[in-house]
Amino acid sequence: MKHKNVLDKIIILILKVFVISALILPVLTTKAKNPELDGYYSRFILTNFFALLGIIIILLTALPYKRFMSRFLFGGFLLFAICLCYNILYLNNLEVIQFSWACWNTTISFALLITLLLVKTKEIFEQGNIIRYTIWAIIVTNVIGVSFYLKGYLSLHIYNFKLVLTKIDPNYYEKRFNWIYFYKCQYSCMLLLFIGLFVVHKKKFRNKLTYLLSLVTLFCCLLIAHTNTSTVCAVFILAADFVDYLFANKRYLFTKITLLVMSSLGAAKLILSWIAQERDLSNLGSRIPIWKMAIEKIKENPRGLGNRFALNPKDWLQIAPTWKTNNCHNIFLNEMLRFSIPVGFCYLGFFLASCVYSLMKKFSFLRLSIWISFFIAVSMDYSVQTPELSMVMFMIYCIFFFPLEEVEE
């Protein structure tokens, strides 16, 4: 029992350090010389170091202390099978890809979610107040981020063990904020997951006031990040939570449905007119021509571009005579273009399997809305890259599976 308590404390410490490293210490090494391409070719990632350490110790405690989670056994092994296929297909094509680091880092991230699914964590999470700790770490680090923004900084990077603070360019066509991420879309995608975490675990807050103030903080971060799609998705998550609350009581069901449909149509009209002020909705903000060109490029390179991706301007997507882009603006298309079509489908399959399995375990409009918002965010841009993938997996577990374990126990 004494050894078990010591190991549990070590796991708690590692999880807390993992969260902090993911939220404010983006330490990594990279082969890319341009800070904007750090995430494309990241090697050592501090967050993944702590994730791997946590995985090893959690698994070492699982067998002797009988901590395997039978409730999530099917889902865990399904994700394990997809992860295994990802590795086999990736390594078999390594002579073309010529970059093994992405495989290892992605595997660590996937393994984190699989491990948390297969091993009981309720005792550890409650003993260390992991969810509450994560919530307050999110709030504090994002408040620090806002202070950086007010001082005129666009982002903070720590790559190749060098601190790089990037100033906001006053001549750029829009004012945005990336915080510790390479693009505003990554930051906004993480904010969506953070909002989902807050709403799912609202009971972890001290009171309603701190809950509301915390949501306001994250919405302020979304606004300065200047990603309209993610802001709309965040409102959608809150609306879905209200719908769940509304339909918890079956009385006046027809009236509720009627009012919901009418208000939804009105809100959709307002939202579309707001987005249309900055983006051409007829081509989804130029995403449709980008995706079409990306698909053609993938067909030309079914085994992937490997090290040519983004680093070689000759392989960029030619959208118009005077306009090129270095990526597909979609994480799944990017995975196919970088590492081959089969590898990209495995990557997509991991997320789809996690989504479907979590909704089969427990359905609610809130849970569905978080998944829809996430898939919109990652389908519109390169919103999840290797450095933050482990934190994405951790958020998926905390949002969709840890509440289920809590109920089960």
mmCIF file of C-alpha atoms in Angstrom:
data_model
loop_
_atom_site.group_PDB
_atom_site.id
_atom_site.type_symbol
_atom_site.label_atom_id
_atom_site.label_comp_id
_atom_site.label_asym_id
_atom_site.label_seq_id
_atom_site.Cartn_x
_atom_site.Cartn_y
_atom_site.Cartn_z
ATOM 1 C CA MET A 1 0.000 0.000 0.000
ATOM 2 C CA LYS A 2 2.875 2.352 0.825
ATOM 3 C CA HIS A 3 4.466 1.750 -2.585
ATOM 4 C CA LYS A 4 1.086 2.315 -4.252
ATOM 5 C CA ASN A 5 0.667 5.693 -2.541
ATOM 6 C CA VAL A 6 4.168 6.736 -3.560
ATOM 7 C CA LEU A 7 3.575 5.719 -7.185
ATOM 8 C CA ASP A 8 0.216 7.517 -7.210
ATOM 9 C CA LYS A 9 1.880 10.702 -5.989
ATOM 10 C CA ILE A 10 4.502 10.384 -8.716
ATOM 11 C CA ILE A 11 1.767 9.955 -11.354
ATOM 12 C CA ILE A 12 -0.084 12.992 -9.992
ATOM 13 C CA LEU A 13 3.092 15.077 -10.116
ATOM 14 C CA ILE A 14 3.867 13.969 -13.676
ATOM 15 C CA LEU A 15 0.316 14.752 -14.853
ATOM 16 C CA LYS A 16 0.462 18.218 -13.311
ATOM 17 C CA VAL A 17 3.862 18.960 -14.830
ATOM 18 C CA PHE A 18 2.554 17.619 -18.156
ATOM 19 C CA VAL A 19 -0.351 20.087 -18.019
ATOM 20 C CA ILE A 20 1.917 23.029 -17.186
ATOM 21 C CA SER A 21 4.404 22.132 -19.926
ATOM 22 C CA ALA A 22 1.530 21.928 -22.443
ATOM 23 C CA LEU A 23 0.024 25.257 -21.390
ATOM 24 C CA ILE A 24 3.001 27.567 -20.965
ATOM 25 C CA LEU A 25 6.304 25.738 -21.684
ATOM 26 C CA PRO A 26 6.279 24.913 -25.415
ATOM 27 C CA VAL A 27 9.819 23.505 -25.315
ATOM 28 C CA LEU A 28 10.815 21.570 -28.426
ATOM 29 C CA THR A 29 13.647 20.997 -30.844
ATOM 30 C CA THR A 30 13.083 21.229 -34.569
ATOM 31 C CA LYS A 31 14.864 20.927 -37.889
ATOM 32 C CA ALA A 32 12.927 23.908 -39.270
ATOM 33 C CA LYS A 33 14.683 27.271 -39.100
ATOM 34 C CA ASN A 34 11.507 29.297 -39.495
ATOM 35 C CA PRO A 35 9.571 29.650 -36.175
ATOM 36 C CA GLU A 36 6.283 29.317 -38.076
ATOM 37 C CA LEU A 37 7.308 25.827 -39.218
ATOM 38 C CA ASP A 38 8.471 24.579 -35.816
ATOM 39 C CA GLY A 39 5.459 22.338 -35.323
ATOM 40 C CA TYR A 40 5.744 20.795 -38.781
ATOM 41 C CA TYR A 41 9.134 19.257 -38.024
ATOM 42 C CA SER A 42 9.310 19.083 -34.234
ATOM 43 C CA ARG A 43 11.604 16.466 -32.719
ATOM 44 C CA PHE A 44 11.978 16.411 -28.945
ATOM 45 C CA ILE A 45 8.815 17.804 -27.300
ATOM 46 C CA LEU A 46 8.880 18.428 -23.560
ATOM 47 C CA THR A 47 5.151 17.758 -23.204
ATOM 48 C CA ASN A 48 5.569 14.355 -24.830
ATOM 49 C CA PHE A 49 8.485 13.531 -22.543
ATOM 50 C CA PHE A 50 6.191 13.895 -19.520
ATOM 51 C CA ALA A 51 3.352 12.133 -21.373
ATOM 52 C CA LEU A 52 5.595 9.121 -22.059
ATOM 53 C CA LEU A 53 6.840 9.109 -18.468
ATOM 54 C CA GLY A 54 3.239 9.151 -17.224
ATOM 55 C CA ILE A 55 2.211 6.348 -19.594
ATOM 56 C CA ILE A 56 5.027 4.090 -18.377
ATOM 57 C CA ILE A 57 4.325 4.585 -14.667
ATOM 58 C CA ILE A 58 0.529 4.335 -15.054
ATOM 59 C CA LEU A 59 0.922 1.019 -16.898
ATOM 60 C CA LEU A 60 3.404 -0.262 -14.322
ATOM 61 C CA THR A 61 0.841 0.334 -11.554
ATOM 62 C CA ALA A 62 -2.089 -1.088 -13.532
ATOM 63 C CA LEU A 63 -1.232 -4.792 -13.347
ATOM 64 C CA PRO A 64 -0.217 -5.266 -9.677
ATOM 65 C CA TYR A 65 -3.030 -3.040 -8.394
ATOM 66 C CA LYS A 66 -5.705 -4.376 -10.803
ATOM 67 C CA ARG A 67 -6.513 -1.029 -12.320
ATOM 68 C CA PHE A 68 -7.546 -2.068 -15.798
ATOM 69 C CA MET A 69 -10.812 -0.433 -16.872
ATOM 70 C CA SER A 70 -13.162 -3.079 -18.287
ATOM 71 C CA ARG A 71 -15.757 -0.436 -19.201
ATOM 72 C CA PHE A 72 -13.472 1.052 -21.875
ATOM 73 C CA LEU A 73 -11.755 -2.174 -22.932
ATOM 74 C CA PHE A 74 -13.280 -2.306 -26.417
ATOM 75 C CA GLY A 75 -12.569 1.360 -27.155
ATOM 76 C CA GLY A 76 -9.022 1.146 -25.848
ATOM 77 C CA PHE A 77 -8.152 -1.872 -27.987
ATOM 78 C CA LEU A 78 -9.879 -0.378 -31.033
ATOM 79 C CA LEU A 79 -7.747 2.771 -30.735
ATOM 80 C CA PHE A 80 -4.680 0.621 -30.061
ATOM 81 C CA ALA A 81 -5.318 -1.294 -33.326
ATOM 82 C CA ILE A 82 -5.622 1.970 -35.291
ATOM 83 C CA CYS A 83 -2.453 3.315 -33.663
ATOM 84 C CA LEU A 84 -0.609 0.104 -34.532
ATOM 85 C CA CYS A 85 -1.709 0.366 -38.178
ATOM 86 C CA TYR A 86 -0.565 4.003 -38.204
ATOM 87 C CA ASN A 87 2.912 2.939 -37.063
ATOM 88 C CA ILE A 88 3.223 0.013 -39.477
ATOM 89 C CA LEU A 89 2.117 2.064 -42.488
ATOM 90 C CA TYR A 90 4.284 5.009 -41.479
ATOM 91 C CA LEU A 91 7.465 2.975 -40.904
ATOM 92 C CA ASN A 92 6.941 0.931 -44.074
ATOM 93 C CA ASN A 93 6.957 4.203 -46.005
ATOM 94 C CA LEU A 94 9.830 5.787 -44.080
ATOM 95 C CA GLU A 95 12.195 5.824 -47.077
ATOM 96 C CA VAL A 96 9.833 8.362 -48.672
ATOM 97 C CA ILE A 97 8.808 10.230 -45.531
ATOM 98 C CA GLN A 98 12.368 10.408 -44.097
ATOM 99 C CA PHE A 99 11.163 11.882 -40.804
ATOM 100 C CA SER A 100 10.576 9.344 -38.025
ATOM 101 C CA TRP A 101 10.070 11.894 -35.223
ATOM 102 C CA ALA A 102 6.468 12.635 -36.209
ATOM 103 C CA CYS A 103 5.647 8.929 -35.968
ATOM 104 C CA TRP A 104 7.080 8.580 -32.462
ATOM 105 C CA ASN A 105 5.519 11.793 -31.175
ATOM 106 C CA THR A 106 2.086 10.985 -32.608
ATOM 107 C CA THR A 107 2.293 7.483 -31.143
ATOM 108 C CA ILE A 108 3.030 8.913 -27.679
ATOM 109 C CA SER A 109 -0.002 11.200 -27.987
ATOM 110 C CA PHE A 110 -2.311 8.398 -29.117
ATOM 111 C CA ALA A 111 -0.888 6.090 -26.434
ATOM 112 C CA LEU A 112 -1.739 8.658 -23.752
ATOM 113 C CA LEU A 113 -5.458 8.494 -24.574
ATOM 114 C CA ILE A 114 -5.349 4.684 -24.919
ATOM 115 C CA THR A 115 -3.604 4.313 -21.543
ATOM 116 C CA LEU A 116 -6.045 6.597 -19.769
ATOM 117 C CA LEU A 117 -8.928 4.629 -21.290
ATOM 118 C CA LEU A 118 -7.588 1.219 -20.290
ATOM 119 C CA VAL A 119 -6.485 2.099 -16.743
ATOM 120 C CA LYS A 120 -8.677 3.330 -13.888
ATOM 121 C CA THR A 121 -7.734 6.906 -13.063
ATOM 122 C CA LYS A 122 -10.569 8.072 -10.816
ATOM 123 C CA GLU A 123 -8.607 7.569 -7.586
ATOM 124 C CA ILE A 124 -5.517 9.309 -8.972
ATOM 125 C CA PHE A 125 -7.461 12.185 -10.554
ATOM 126 C CA GLU A 126 -9.471 12.823 -7.400
ATOM 127 C CA GLN A 127 -6.506 12.497 -5.056
ATOM 128 C CA GLY A 128 -4.566 15.055 -7.101
ATOM 129 C CA ASN A 129 -7.592 17.194 -8.095
ATOM 130 C CA ILE A 130 -6.307 16.858 -11.657
ATOM 131 C CA ILE A 131 -9.397 18.273 -13.379
ATOM 132 C CA ARG A 132 -9.623 21.295 -11.081
ATOM 133 C CA TYR A 133 -5.870 21.815 -11.327
ATOM 134 C CA THR A 134 -6.085 21.721 -15.142
ATOM 135 C CA ILE A 135 -8.959 24.216 -15.142
ATOM 136 C CA TRP A 136 -7.083 26.744 -13.016
ATOM 137 C CA ALA A 137 -3.850 26.189 -14.954
ATOM 138 C CA ILE A 138 -5.773 27.000 -18.148
ATOM 139 C CA ILE A 139 -7.178 30.189 -16.638
ATOM 140 C CA VAL A 140 -3.871 31.409 -15.195
ATOM 141 C CA THR A 141 -1.778 30.670 -18.296
ATOM 142 C CA ASN A 142 -4.301 32.327 -20.612
ATOM 143 C CA VAL A 143 -4.448 35.424 -18.394
ATOM 144 C CA ILE A 144 -0.650 35.543 -18.682
ATOM 145 C CA GLY A 145 -1.105 35.203 -22.431
ATOM 146 C CA VAL A 146 -3.481 38.173 -22.541
ATOM 147 C CA SER A 147 -0.906 40.261 -20.662
ATOM 148 C CA PHE A 148 1.651 39.356 -23.368
ATOM 149 C CA TYR A 149 -0.851 40.399 -26.024
ATOM 150 C CA LEU A 150 -1.441 43.760 -24.317
ATOM 151 C CA LYS A 151 2.313 44.317 -24.349
ATOM 152 C CA GLY A 152 2.295 43.871 -28.120
ATOM 153 C CA TYR A 153 3.408 40.255 -28.509
ATOM 154 C CA LEU A 154 1.950 37.830 -31.046
ATOM 155 C CA SER A 155 3.454 34.588 -29.725
ATOM 156 C CA LEU A 156 5.973 32.906 -27.453
ATOM 157 C CA HIS A 157 8.091 30.025 -28.737
ATOM 158 C CA ILE A 158 10.816 27.957 -27.096
ATOM 159 C CA TYR A 159 12.452 26.007 -29.896
ATOM 160 C CA ASN A 160 15.930 24.514 -29.940
ATOM 161 C CA PHE A 161 16.067 25.770 -26.337
ATOM 162 C CA LYS A 162 15.858 29.400 -27.433
ATOM 163 C CA LEU A 163 13.128 31.754 -26.267
ATOM 164 C CA VAL A 164 11.547 33.652 -29.161
ATOM 165 C CA LEU A 165 9.022 36.432 -28.525
ATOM 166 C CA THR A 166 7.333 37.621 -31.720
ATOM 167 C CA LYS A 167 5.935 41.133 -31.838
ATOM 168 C CA ILE A 168 2.558 41.886 -33.414
ATOM 169 C CA ASP A 169 3.080 43.283 -36.906
ATOM 170 C CA PRO A 170 1.132 46.584 -37.085
ATOM 171 C CA ASN A 171 1.148 46.409 -40.896
ATOM 172 C CA TYR A 172 -0.483 42.965 -41.047
ATOM 173 C CA TYR A 173 -4.010 42.964 -42.474
ATOM 174 C CA GLU A 174 -5.560 41.755 -39.205
ATOM 175 C CA LYS A 175 -4.658 41.772 -35.528
ATOM 176 C CA ARG A 176 -4.406 38.260 -34.111
ATOM 177 C CA PHE A 177 -2.867 36.322 -31.217
ATOM 178 C CA ASN A 178 -1.191 32.905 -31.263
ATOM 179 C CA TRP A 179 0.076 32.674 -27.650
ATOM 180 C CA ILE A 180 2.371 29.590 -27.377
ATOM 181 C CA TYR A 181 1.169 28.131 -30.682
ATOM 182 C CA PHE A 182 2.404 28.649 -34.226
ATOM 183 C CA TYR A 183 -0.895 29.836 -35.695
ATOM 184 C CA LYS A 184 -4.013 31.457 -34.275
ATOM 185 C CA CYS A 185 -6.070 28.475 -35.500
ATOM 186 C CA GLN A 186 -4.173 26.130 -33.140
ATOM 187 C CA TYR A 187 -4.731 28.437 -30.195
ATOM 188 C CA SER A 188 -8.428 28.799 -31.025
ATOM 189 C CA CYS A 189 -8.857 25.032 -31.373
ATOM 190 C CA MET A 190 -7.329 24.494 -27.932
ATOM 191 C CA LEU A 191 -9.580 27.215 -26.510
ATOM 192 C CA LEU A 192 -12.590 25.324 -27.874
ATOM 193 C CA LEU A 193 -11.503 22.199 -26.009
ATOM 194 C CA PHE A 194 -10.840 24.250 -22.863
ATOM 195 C CA ILE A 195 -14.359 25.700 -23.049
ATOM 196 C CA GLY A 196 -15.719 22.181 -23.526
ATOM 197 C CA LEU A 197 -13.796 21.060 -20.434
ATOM 198 C CA PHE A 198 -15.168 23.969 -18.376
ATOM 199 C CA VAL A 199 -18.767 23.284 -19.395
ATOM 200 C CA VAL A 200 -18.566 19.510 -18.827
ATOM 201 C CA HIS A 201 -16.900 19.984 -15.435
ATOM 202 C CA LYS A 202 -18.739 23.109 -14.300
ATOM 203 C CA LYS A 203 -19.273 21.502 -10.878
ATOM 204 C CA LYS A 204 -15.509 21.657 -10.320
ATOM 205 C CA PHE A 205 -15.723 25.449 -10.040
ATOM 206 C CA ARG A 206 -16.114 27.088 -6.650
ATOM 207 C CA ASN A 207 -19.373 28.791 -7.652
ATOM 208 C CA LYS A 208 -21.336 30.021 -10.672
ATOM 209 C CA LEU A 209 -19.575 33.378 -10.665
ATOM 210 C CA THR A 210 -16.093 31.881 -11.029
ATOM 211 C CA TYR A 211 -17.453 29.564 -13.739
ATOM 212 C CA LEU A 212 -18.892 32.492 -15.724
ATOM 213 C CA LEU A 213 -15.790 34.646 -15.262
ATOM 214 C CA SER A 214 -13.616 31.760 -16.442
ATOM 215 C CA LEU A 215 -15.710 31.356 -19.595
ATOM 216 C CA VAL A 216 -15.526 35.114 -20.206
ATOM 217 C CA THR A 217 -11.729 34.896 -19.964
ATOM 218 C CA LEU A 218 -11.551 32.196 -22.625
ATOM 219 C CA PHE A 219 -13.982 34.057 -24.888
ATOM 220 C CA CYS A 220 -11.775 37.157 -24.593
ATOM 221 C CA CYS A 221 -8.851 35.001 -25.695
ATOM 222 C CA LEU A 222 -10.885 33.762 -28.667
ATOM 223 C CA LEU A 223 -11.708 37.318 -29.677
ATOM 224 C CA ILE A 224 -8.092 38.507 -29.629
ATOM 225 C CA ALA A 225 -7.024 35.323 -31.462
ATOM 226 C CA HIS A 226 -9.447 36.564 -34.130
ATOM 227 C CA THR A 227 -10.825 33.250 -35.349
ATOM 228 C CA ASN A 228 -14.495 33.824 -36.103
ATOM 229 C CA THR A 229 -15.314 30.183 -36.846
ATOM 230 C CA SER A 230 -14.008 28.996 -33.477
ATOM 231 C CA THR A 231 -15.835 31.807 -31.684
ATOM 232 C CA VAL A 232 -19.098 30.697 -33.274
ATOM 233 C CA CYS A 233 -18.320 27.080 -32.347
ATOM 234 C CA ALA A 234 -17.720 28.127 -28.737
ATOM 235 C CA VAL A 235 -21.155 29.767 -28.625
ATOM 236 C CA PHE A 236 -22.569 26.592 -30.167
ATOM 237 C CA ILE A 237 -21.120 24.542 -27.280
ATOM 238 C CA LEU A 238 -22.792 26.780 -24.689
ATOM 239 C CA ALA A 239 -26.057 26.668 -26.621
ATOM 240 C CA ALA A 240 -25.943 22.846 -26.720
ATOM 241 C CA ASP A 241 -25.430 22.759 -22.966
ATOM 242 C CA PHE A 242 -28.542 24.913 -22.576
ATOM 243 C CA VAL A 243 -30.492 22.581 -24.904
ATOM 244 C CA ASP A 244 -29.561 19.606 -22.710
ATOM 245 C CA TYR A 245 -30.777 21.538 -19.671
ATOM 246 C CA LEU A 246 -33.961 22.579 -21.480
ATOM 247 C CA PHE A 247 -34.908 19.067 -22.563
ATOM 248 C CA ALA A 248 -34.017 17.405 -19.272
ATOM 249 C CA ASN A 249 -37.629 18.157 -18.357
ATOM 250 C CA LYS A 250 -40.007 16.658 -20.953
ATOM 251 C CA ARG A 251 -42.864 19.049 -20.189
ATOM 252 C CA TYR A 252 -43.972 21.481 -22.928
ATOM 253 C CA LEU A 253 -41.832 19.570 -25.401
ATOM 254 C CA PHE A 254 -43.524 20.886 -28.581
ATOM 255 C CA THR A 255 -43.258 24.495 -27.399
ATOM 256 C CA LYS A 256 -39.604 24.043 -26.535
ATOM 257 C CA ILE A 257 -38.807 22.516 -29.934
ATOM 258 C CA THR A 258 -40.653 25.314 -31.750
ATOM 259 C CA LEU A 259 -38.847 28.054 -29.842
ATOM 260 C CA LEU A 260 -35.515 26.284 -30.319
ATOM 261 C CA VAL A 261 -35.951 26.005 -34.107
ATOM 262 C CA MET A 262 -37.003 29.645 -34.441
ATOM 263 C CA SER A 263 -34.185 30.978 -32.283
ATOM 264 C CA SER A 264 -31.649 28.757 -34.088
ATOM 265 C CA LEU A 265 -32.683 30.097 -37.494
ATOM 266 C CA GLY A 266 -32.454 33.673 -36.245
ATOM 267 C CA ALA A 267 -29.049 33.083 -34.657
ATOM 268 C CA ALA A 268 -27.735 31.358 -37.792
ATOM 269 C CA LYS A 269 -28.733 34.359 -39.927
ATOM 270 C CA LEU A 270 -26.956 36.793 -37.610
ATOM 271 C CA ILE A 271 -23.833 34.635 -37.386
ATOM 272 C CA LEU A 272 -23.554 34.149 -41.148
ATOM 273 C CA SER A 273 -23.940 37.879 -41.801
ATOM 274 C CA TRP A 274 -21.236 38.596 -39.182
ATOM 275 C CA ILE A 275 -18.766 36.112 -40.688
ATOM 276 C CA ALA A 276 -19.561 37.321 -44.220
ATOM 277 C CA GLN A 277 -18.138 40.743 -43.326
ATOM 278 C CA GLU A 278 -14.619 39.227 -43.313
ATOM 279 C CA ARG A 279 -14.890 35.972 -45.255
ATOM 280 C CA ASP A 280 -16.370 34.908 -48.592
ATOM 281 C CA LEU A 281 -18.892 32.278 -47.531
ATOM 282 C CA SER A 282 -19.481 31.111 -51.096
ATOM 283 C CA ASN A 283 -16.140 29.269 -50.999
ATOM 284 C CA LEU A 284 -15.913 28.909 -47.198
ATOM 285 C CA GLY A 285 -13.247 31.561 -46.871
ATOM 286 C CA SER A 286 -11.202 30.144 -49.801
ATOM 287 C CA ARG A 287 -11.129 26.694 -48.206
ATOM 288 C CA ILE A 288 -12.887 24.946 -51.094
ATOM 289 C CA PRO A 289 -10.238 25.854 -53.731
ATOM 290 C CA ILE A 290 -7.475 24.972 -51.243
ATOM 291 C CA TRP A 291 -9.007 21.546 -50.553
ATOM 292 C CA LYS A 292 -9.504 20.865 -54.273
ATOM 293 C CA MET A 293 -5.874 21.661 -55.007
ATOM 294 C CA ALA A 294 -4.786 19.642 -51.952
ATOM 295 C CA ILE A 295 -6.647 16.558 -53.182
ATOM 296 C CA GLU A 296 -4.984 16.871 -56.584
ATOM 297 C CA LYS A 297 -1.582 17.191 -54.911
ATOM 298 C CA ILE A 298 -2.287 14.118 -52.777
ATOM 299 C CA LYS A 299 -3.247 12.139 -55.893
ATOM 300 C CA GLU A 300 0.084 13.126 -57.460
ATOM 301 C CA ASN A 301 1.968 12.085 -54.301
ATOM 302 C CA PRO A 302 0.045 9.147 -52.745
ATOM 303 C CA ARG A 303 3.093 8.147 -50.667
ATOM 304 C CA GLY A 304 3.470 11.647 -49.266
ATOM 305 C CA LEU A 305 5.879 14.550 -49.687
ATOM 306 C CA GLY A 306 7.865 13.757 -46.560
ATOM 307 C CA ASN A 307 10.561 16.368 -45.946
ATOM 308 C CA ARG A 308 9.436 18.376 -48.953
ATOM 309 C CA PHE A 309 6.216 19.392 -47.188
ATOM 310 C CA ALA A 310 6.182 23.179 -46.578
ATOM 311 C CA LEU A 311 10.000 23.401 -46.835
ATOM 312 C CA ASN A 312 10.102 23.212 -50.628
ATOM 313 C CA PRO A 313 8.133 26.082 -52.276
ATOM 314 C CA LYS A 314 7.911 24.031 -55.469
ATOM 315 C CA ASP A 315 5.533 21.660 -53.674
ATOM 316 C CA TRP A 316 3.264 24.367 -52.281
ATOM 317 C CA LEU A 317 -0.360 24.453 -53.394
ATOM 318 C CA GLN A 318 -0.891 26.880 -56.282
ATOM 319 C CA ILE A 319 -4.393 28.234 -55.580
ATOM 320 C CA ALA A 320 -4.245 31.210 -57.937
ATOM 321 C CA PRO A 321 -1.569 32.744 -60.204
ATOM 322 C CA THR A 322 -0.377 34.991 -57.372
ATOM 323 C CA TRP A 323 -1.354 32.873 -54.384
ATOM 324 C CA LYS A 324 0.306 29.799 -52.905
ATOM 325 C CA THR A 325 -0.114 28.072 -49.552
ATOM 326 C CA ASN A 326 2.237 25.601 -47.863
ATOM 327 C CA ASN A 327 -0.441 23.346 -46.340
ATOM 328 C CA CYS A 328 -3.925 21.955 -47.007
ATOM 329 C CA HIS A 329 -5.744 23.881 -44.247
ATOM 330 C CA ASN A 330 -7.082 20.588 -42.923
ATOM 331 C CA ILE A 331 -5.200 18.340 -40.481
ATOM 332 C CA PHE A 332 -6.295 15.098 -42.143
ATOM 333 C CA LEU A 333 -5.421 16.221 -45.681
ATOM 334 C CA ASN A 334 -2.090 17.474 -44.350
ATOM 335 C CA GLU A 335 -1.394 14.065 -42.831
ATOM 336 C CA MET A 336 -2.127 12.420 -46.190
ATOM 337 C CA LEU A 337 -0.003 14.893 -48.115
ATOM 338 C CA ARG A 338 2.913 14.616 -45.678
ATOM 339 C CA PHE A 339 2.978 10.933 -44.793
ATOM 340 C CA SER A 340 0.837 9.077 -47.417
ATOM 341 C CA ILE A 341 -2.847 8.405 -47.932
ATOM 342 C CA PRO A 342 -3.023 5.240 -45.718
ATOM 343 C CA VAL A 343 -1.266 6.989 -42.824
ATOM 344 C CA GLY A 344 -3.642 9.942 -43.172
ATOM 345 C CA PHE A 345 -6.683 7.657 -43.060
ATOM 346 C CA CYS A 346 -5.371 6.001 -39.877
ATOM 347 C CA TYR A 347 -4.920 9.445 -38.333
ATOM 348 C CA LEU A 348 -8.495 10.355 -39.289
ATOM 349 C CA GLY A 349 -9.721 6.963 -38.085
ATOM 350 C CA PHE A 350 -8.289 7.508 -34.605
ATOM 351 C CA PHE A 351 -10.288 10.713 -34.140
ATOM 352 C CA LEU A 352 -13.470 9.302 -35.700
ATOM 353 C CA ALA A 353 -13.303 6.146 -33.564
ATOM 354 C CA SER A 354 -12.806 8.262 -30.419
ATOM 355 C CA CYS A 355 -15.781 10.419 -31.375
ATOM 356 C CA VAL A 356 -18.198 7.602 -32.240
ATOM 357 C CA TYR A 357 -17.170 5.489 -29.248
ATOM 358 C CA SER A 358 -17.595 8.364 -26.783
ATOM 359 C CA LEU A 359 -21.047 9.233 -28.137
ATOM 360 C CA MET A 360 -22.103 5.579 -28.037
ATOM 361 C CA LYS A 361 -21.092 5.447 -24.388
ATOM 362 C CA LYS A 362 -23.101 8.538 -23.542
ATOM 363 C CA PHE A 363 -24.960 10.864 -25.876
ATOM 364 C CA SER A 364 -25.838 14.462 -25.157
ATOM 365 C CA PHE A 365 -26.154 17.575 -27.314
ATOM 366 C CA LEU A 366 -23.251 19.078 -25.385
ATOM 367 C CA ARG A 367 -20.908 16.172 -26.128
ATOM 368 C CA LEU A 368 -21.989 16.148 -29.772
ATOM 369 C CA SER A 369 -21.468 19.910 -30.072
ATOM 370 C CA ILE A 370 -17.916 19.708 -28.709
ATOM 371 C CA TRP A 371 -17.014 17.044 -31.269
ATOM 372 C CA ILE A 372 -18.666 18.990 -34.115
ATOM 373 C CA SER A 373 -16.848 22.165 -33.074
ATOM 374 C CA PHE A 374 -13.541 20.323 -32.879
ATOM 375 C CA PHE A 375 -13.937 18.717 -36.314
ATOM 376 C CA ILE A 376 -14.929 22.076 -37.845
ATOM 377 C CA ALA A 377 -11.815 23.690 -36.359
ATOM 378 C CA VAL A 378 -9.407 20.994 -37.564
ATOM 379 C CA SER A 379 -11.056 20.766 -40.988
ATOM 380 C CA MET A 380 -10.709 24.494 -41.694
ATOM 381 C CA ASP A 381 -7.003 24.873 -40.920
ATOM 382 C CA TYR A 382 -3.838 23.177 -39.621
ATOM 383 C CA SER A 383 -5.339 23.508 -36.154
ATOM 384 C CA VAL A 384 -3.660 20.538 -34.445
ATOM 385 C CA GLN A 385 0.030 19.900 -34.916
ATOM 386 C CA THR A 386 2.373 17.429 -33.234
ATOM 387 C CA PRO A 387 3.447 19.652 -30.288
ATOM 388 C CA GLU A 388 -0.087 20.063 -28.896
ATOM 389 C CA LEU A 389 -1.481 16.654 -29.905
ATOM 390 C CA SER A 390 -0.876 15.070 -26.477
ATOM 391 C CA MET A 391 -2.805 17.872 -24.765
ATOM 392 C CA VAL A 392 -5.626 17.356 -27.286
ATOM 393 C CA MET A 393 -5.747 13.659 -26.320
ATOM 394 C CA PHE A 394 -5.722 14.580 -22.626
ATOM 395 C CA MET A 395 -8.620 16.998 -23.186
ATOM 396 C CA ILE A 396 -10.580 14.352 -25.106
ATOM 397 C CA TYR A 397 -10.194 11.961 -22.196
ATOM 398 C CA CYS A 398 -11.144 14.544 -19.548
ATOM 399 C CA ILE A 399 -14.159 15.793 -21.526
ATOM 400 C CA PHE A 400 -15.609 12.555 -22.879
ATOM 401 C CA PHE A 401 -14.392 9.658 -20.769
ATOM 402 C CA PHE A 402 -13.420 10.692 -17.262
ATOM 403 C CA PRO A 403 -17.012 11.719 -16.391
ATOM 404 C CA LEU A 404 -18.109 8.225 -17.486
ATOM 405 C CA GLU A 405 -15.543 6.601 -15.231
ATOM 406 C CA GLU A 406 -16.759 8.818 -12.383
ATOM 407 C CA VAL A 407 -20.341 7.592 -12.897
ATOM 408 C CA GLU A 408 -19.225 3.961 -13.210
ATOM 409 C CA GLU A 409 -17.349 4.041 -9.913
#
